[in-house]
PDB file of C-alpha atoms in Angstrom:
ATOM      1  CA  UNK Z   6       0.000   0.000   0.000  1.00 56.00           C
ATOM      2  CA  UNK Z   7       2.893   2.008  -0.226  1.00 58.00           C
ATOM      3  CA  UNK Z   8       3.474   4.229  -3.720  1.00 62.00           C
ATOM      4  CA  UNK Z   9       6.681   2.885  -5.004  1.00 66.00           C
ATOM      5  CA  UNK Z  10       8.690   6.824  -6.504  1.00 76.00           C
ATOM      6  CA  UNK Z  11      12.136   5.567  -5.504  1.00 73.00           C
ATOM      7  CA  UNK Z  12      12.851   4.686  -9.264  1.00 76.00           C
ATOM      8  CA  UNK Z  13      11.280   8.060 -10.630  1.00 79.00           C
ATOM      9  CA  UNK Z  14      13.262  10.361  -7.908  1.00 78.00           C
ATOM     10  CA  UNK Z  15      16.168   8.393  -8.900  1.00 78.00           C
ATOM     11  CA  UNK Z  16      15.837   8.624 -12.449  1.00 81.00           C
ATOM     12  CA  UNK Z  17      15.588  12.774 -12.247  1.00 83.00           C
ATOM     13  CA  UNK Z  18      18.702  12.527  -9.945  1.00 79.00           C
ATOM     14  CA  UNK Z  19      20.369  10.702 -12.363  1.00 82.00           C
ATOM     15  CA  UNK Z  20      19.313  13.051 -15.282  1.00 84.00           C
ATOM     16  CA  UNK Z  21      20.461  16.166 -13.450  1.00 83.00           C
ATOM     17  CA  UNK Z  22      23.695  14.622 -12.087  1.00 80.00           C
ATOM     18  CA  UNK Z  23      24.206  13.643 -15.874  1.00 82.00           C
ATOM     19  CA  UNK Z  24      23.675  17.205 -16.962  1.00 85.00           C
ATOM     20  CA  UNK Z  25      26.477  18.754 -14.677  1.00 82.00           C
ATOM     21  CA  UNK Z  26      28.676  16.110 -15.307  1.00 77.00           C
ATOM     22  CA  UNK Z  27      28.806  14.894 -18.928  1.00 78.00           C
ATOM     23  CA  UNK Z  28      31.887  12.997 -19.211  1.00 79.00           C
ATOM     24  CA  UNK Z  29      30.442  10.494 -16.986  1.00 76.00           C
ATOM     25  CA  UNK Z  30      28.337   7.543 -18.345  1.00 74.00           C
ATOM     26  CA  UNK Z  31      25.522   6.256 -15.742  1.00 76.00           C
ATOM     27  CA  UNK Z  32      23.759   3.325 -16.059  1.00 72.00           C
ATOM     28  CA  UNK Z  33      20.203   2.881 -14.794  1.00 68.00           C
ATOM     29  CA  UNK Z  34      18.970  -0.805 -12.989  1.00 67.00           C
ATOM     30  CA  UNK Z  35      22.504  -1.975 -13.930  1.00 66.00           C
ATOM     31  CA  UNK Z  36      22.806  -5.949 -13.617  1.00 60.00           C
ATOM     32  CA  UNK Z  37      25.086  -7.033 -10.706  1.00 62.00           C
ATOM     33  CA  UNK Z  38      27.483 -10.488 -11.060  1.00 57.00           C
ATOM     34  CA  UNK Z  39      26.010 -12.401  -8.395  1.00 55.00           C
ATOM     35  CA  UNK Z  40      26.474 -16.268  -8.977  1.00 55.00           C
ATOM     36  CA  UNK Z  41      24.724 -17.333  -6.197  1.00 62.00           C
ATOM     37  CA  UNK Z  42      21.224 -16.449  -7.825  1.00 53.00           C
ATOM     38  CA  UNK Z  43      19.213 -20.004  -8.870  1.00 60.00           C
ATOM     39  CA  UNK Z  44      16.086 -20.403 -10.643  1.00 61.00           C
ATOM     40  CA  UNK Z  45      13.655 -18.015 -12.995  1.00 62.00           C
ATOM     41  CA  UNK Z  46      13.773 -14.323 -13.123  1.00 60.00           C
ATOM     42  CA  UNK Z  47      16.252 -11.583 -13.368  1.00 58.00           C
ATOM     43  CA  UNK Z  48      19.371 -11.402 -11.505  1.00 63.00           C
ATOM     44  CA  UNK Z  49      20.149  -8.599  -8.817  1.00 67.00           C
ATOM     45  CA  UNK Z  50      19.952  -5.005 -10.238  1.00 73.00           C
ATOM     46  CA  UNK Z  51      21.784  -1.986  -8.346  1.00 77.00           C
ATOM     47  CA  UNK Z  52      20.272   0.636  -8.858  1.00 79.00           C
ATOM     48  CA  UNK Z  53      22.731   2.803 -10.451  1.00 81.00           C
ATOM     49  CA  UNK Z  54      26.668   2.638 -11.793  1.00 80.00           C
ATOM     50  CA  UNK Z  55      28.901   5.055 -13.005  1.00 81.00           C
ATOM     51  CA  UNK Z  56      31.395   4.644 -14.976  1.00 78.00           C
ATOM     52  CA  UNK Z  57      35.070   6.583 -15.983  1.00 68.00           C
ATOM     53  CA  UNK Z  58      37.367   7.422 -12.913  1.00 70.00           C
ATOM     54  CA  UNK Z  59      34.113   7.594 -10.357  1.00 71.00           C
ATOM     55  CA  UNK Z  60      33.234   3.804 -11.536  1.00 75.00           C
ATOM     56  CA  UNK Z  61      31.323   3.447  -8.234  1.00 84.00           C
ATOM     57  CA  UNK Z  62      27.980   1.960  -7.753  1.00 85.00           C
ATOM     58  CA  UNK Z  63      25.528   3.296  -5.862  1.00 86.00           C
ATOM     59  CA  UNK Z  64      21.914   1.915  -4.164  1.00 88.00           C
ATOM     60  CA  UNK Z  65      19.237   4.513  -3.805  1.00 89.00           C
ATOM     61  CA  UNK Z  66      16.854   4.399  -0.851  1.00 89.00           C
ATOM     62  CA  UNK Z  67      13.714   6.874  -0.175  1.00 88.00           C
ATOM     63  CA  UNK Z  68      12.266   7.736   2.799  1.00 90.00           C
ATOM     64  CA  UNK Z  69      14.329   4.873   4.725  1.00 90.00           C
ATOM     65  CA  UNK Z  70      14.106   3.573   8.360  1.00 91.00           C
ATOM     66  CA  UNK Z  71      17.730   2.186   9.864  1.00 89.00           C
ATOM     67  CA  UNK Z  72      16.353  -1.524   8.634  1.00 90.00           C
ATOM     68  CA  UNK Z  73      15.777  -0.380   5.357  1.00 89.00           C
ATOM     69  CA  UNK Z  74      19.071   1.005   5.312  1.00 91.00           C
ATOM     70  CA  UNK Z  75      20.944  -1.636   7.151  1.00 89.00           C
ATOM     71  CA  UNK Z  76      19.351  -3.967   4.539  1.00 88.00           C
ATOM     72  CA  UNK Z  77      20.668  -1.788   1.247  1.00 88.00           C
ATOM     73  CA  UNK Z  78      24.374  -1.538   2.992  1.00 89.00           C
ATOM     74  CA  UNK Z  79      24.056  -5.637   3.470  1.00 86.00           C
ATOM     75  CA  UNK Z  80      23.483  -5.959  -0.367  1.00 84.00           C
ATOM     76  CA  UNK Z  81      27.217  -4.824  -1.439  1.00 84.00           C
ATOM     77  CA  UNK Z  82      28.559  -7.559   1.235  1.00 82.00           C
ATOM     78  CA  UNK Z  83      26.281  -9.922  -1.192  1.00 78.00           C
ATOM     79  CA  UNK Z  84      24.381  -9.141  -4.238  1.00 80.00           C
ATOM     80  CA  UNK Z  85      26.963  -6.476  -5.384  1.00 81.00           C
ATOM     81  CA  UNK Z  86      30.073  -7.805  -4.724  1.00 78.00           C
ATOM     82  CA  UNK Z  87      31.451  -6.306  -8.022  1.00 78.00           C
ATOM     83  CA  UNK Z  88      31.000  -2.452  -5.895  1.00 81.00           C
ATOM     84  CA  UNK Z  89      31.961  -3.690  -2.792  1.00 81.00           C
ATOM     85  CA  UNK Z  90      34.922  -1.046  -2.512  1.00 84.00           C
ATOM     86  CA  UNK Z  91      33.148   1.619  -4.127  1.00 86.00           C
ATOM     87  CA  UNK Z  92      29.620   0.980  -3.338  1.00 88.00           C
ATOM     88  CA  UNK Z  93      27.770   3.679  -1.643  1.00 90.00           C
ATOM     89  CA  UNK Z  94      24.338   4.184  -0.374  1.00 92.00           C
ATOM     90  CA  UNK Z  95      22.173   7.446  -1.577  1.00 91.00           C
ATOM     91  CA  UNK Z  96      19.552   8.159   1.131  1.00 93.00           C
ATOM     92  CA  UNK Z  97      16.865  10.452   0.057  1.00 91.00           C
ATOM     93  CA  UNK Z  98      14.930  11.573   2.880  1.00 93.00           C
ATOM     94  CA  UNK Z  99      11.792  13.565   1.890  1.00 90.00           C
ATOM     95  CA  UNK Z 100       9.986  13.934   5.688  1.00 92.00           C
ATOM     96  CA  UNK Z 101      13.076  14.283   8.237  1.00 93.00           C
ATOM     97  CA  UNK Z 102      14.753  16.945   9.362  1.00 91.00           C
ATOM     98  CA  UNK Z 103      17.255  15.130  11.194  1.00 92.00           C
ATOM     99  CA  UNK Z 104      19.804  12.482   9.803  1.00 90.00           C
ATOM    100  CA  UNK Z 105      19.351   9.030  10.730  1.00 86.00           C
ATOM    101  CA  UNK Z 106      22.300   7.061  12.526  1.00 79.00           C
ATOM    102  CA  UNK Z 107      22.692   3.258  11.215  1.00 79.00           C
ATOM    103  CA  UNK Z 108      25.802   1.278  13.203  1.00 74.00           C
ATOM    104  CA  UNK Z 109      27.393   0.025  10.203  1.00 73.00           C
ATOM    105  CA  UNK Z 110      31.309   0.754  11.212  1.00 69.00           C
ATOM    106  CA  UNK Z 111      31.450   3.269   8.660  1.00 62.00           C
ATOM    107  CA  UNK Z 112      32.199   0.387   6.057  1.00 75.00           C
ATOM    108  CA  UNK Z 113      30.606   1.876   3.455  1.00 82.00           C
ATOM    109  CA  UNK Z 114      29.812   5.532   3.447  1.00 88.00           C
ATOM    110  CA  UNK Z 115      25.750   6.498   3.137  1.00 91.00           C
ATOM    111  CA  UNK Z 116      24.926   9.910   1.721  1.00 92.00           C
ATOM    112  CA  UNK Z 117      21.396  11.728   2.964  1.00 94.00           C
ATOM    113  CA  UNK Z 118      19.774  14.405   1.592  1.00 94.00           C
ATOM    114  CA  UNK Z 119      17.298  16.142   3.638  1.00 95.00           C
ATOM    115  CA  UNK Z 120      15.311  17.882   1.885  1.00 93.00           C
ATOM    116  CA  UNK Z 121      13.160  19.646   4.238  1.00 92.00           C
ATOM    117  CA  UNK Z 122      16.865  20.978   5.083  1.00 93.00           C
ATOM    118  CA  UNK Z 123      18.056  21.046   1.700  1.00 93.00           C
ATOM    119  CA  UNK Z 124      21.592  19.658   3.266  1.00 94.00           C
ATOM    120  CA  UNK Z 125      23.807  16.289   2.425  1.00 94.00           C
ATOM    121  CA  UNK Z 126      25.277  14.208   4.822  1.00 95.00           C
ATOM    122  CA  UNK Z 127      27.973  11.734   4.673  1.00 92.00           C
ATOM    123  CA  UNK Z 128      27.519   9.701   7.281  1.00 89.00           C
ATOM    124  CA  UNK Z 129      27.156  11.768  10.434  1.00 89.00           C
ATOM    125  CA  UNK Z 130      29.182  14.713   8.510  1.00 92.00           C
ATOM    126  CA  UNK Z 131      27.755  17.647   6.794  1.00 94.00           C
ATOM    127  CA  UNK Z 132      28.818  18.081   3.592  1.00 95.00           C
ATOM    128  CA  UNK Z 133      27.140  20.440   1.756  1.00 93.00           C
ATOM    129  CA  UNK Z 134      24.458  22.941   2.703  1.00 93.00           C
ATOM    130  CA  UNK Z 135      21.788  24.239  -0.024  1.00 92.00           C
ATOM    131  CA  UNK Z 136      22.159  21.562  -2.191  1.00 89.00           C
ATOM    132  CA  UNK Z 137      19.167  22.696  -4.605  1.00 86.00           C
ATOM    133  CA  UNK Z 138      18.619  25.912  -5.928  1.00 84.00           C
ATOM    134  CA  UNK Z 139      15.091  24.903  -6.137  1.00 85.00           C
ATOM    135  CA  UNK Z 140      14.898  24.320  -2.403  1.00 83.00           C
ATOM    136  CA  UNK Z 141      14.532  26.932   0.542  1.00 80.00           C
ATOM    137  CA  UNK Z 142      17.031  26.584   3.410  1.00 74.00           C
ATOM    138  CA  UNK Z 143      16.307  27.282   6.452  1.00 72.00           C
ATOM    139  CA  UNK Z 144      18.376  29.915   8.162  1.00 70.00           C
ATOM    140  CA  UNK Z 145      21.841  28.566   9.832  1.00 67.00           C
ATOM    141  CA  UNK Z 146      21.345  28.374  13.463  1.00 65.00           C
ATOM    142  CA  UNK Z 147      24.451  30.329  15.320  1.00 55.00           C
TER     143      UNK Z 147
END
């Protein structure tokens, strides 16, 4: 009961990230070499790679709790073995104003956006305050 948008947010992050950096090749739903996959259907899919001197995969997740996200960082120890170096986790958070803390061991970095914040997150870190243009910020507190 639960609209799936993570693959049309993605998409338009993937088409504007393509339009300030055009030297880059992304692929969308990009097939992952996992062996260990038996029977019918379609093997793992990460949900996007990029190619050139980046060549780093990355697994988008929307609106996350820490299982969901525990979960998506479990996948490169697994299903994506081919980006288990350079693997990261995009977290798009559309209804928090506060980042979420998962106890991974910093292993594998996760990037949040907040977008009621309009900030990015590495981890715990902040990296980058109004992201979008298209976004209000709200004032820096002192």
């Amino acid at each position: 009961d639960v609209v799936a948008l993570e693959n049309a947010v993605g998409f338009q992050w993937a088409f504007n990230l393509k339009s300030c950096l055009r030297n880059v090749w992304i692929a969308a739903q990009a097939r992952t070499q996992f062996g260990d996959h038996i029977g019918r259907g379609r093997k793992p899919n990460i949900d996007f790679f990029i190619n050139g001197r980046v060549n780093m995969g990355f697994e988008l997740v929307l609106n996350g709790n820490s299982t969901t996200l525990k979960e998506h960082l479990g996948r490169f120890e697994n299903k994506y073995k081919r980006y288990s170096e350079n693997g990261v986790v995009f977290h798009i958070d559309t209804k928090n104003d506060t980042i979420m803390n998962v106890d991974w061991n910093d292993k594998r970095p996760v990037y949040t956006f907040l977008k009621m914040r309009n900030e990015l997150y590495c981890n715990s870190c902040l990296v980058q305050r109004n992201v979008s243009k298209a976004l209000p910020s709200p004032p820096v507190k002192a």
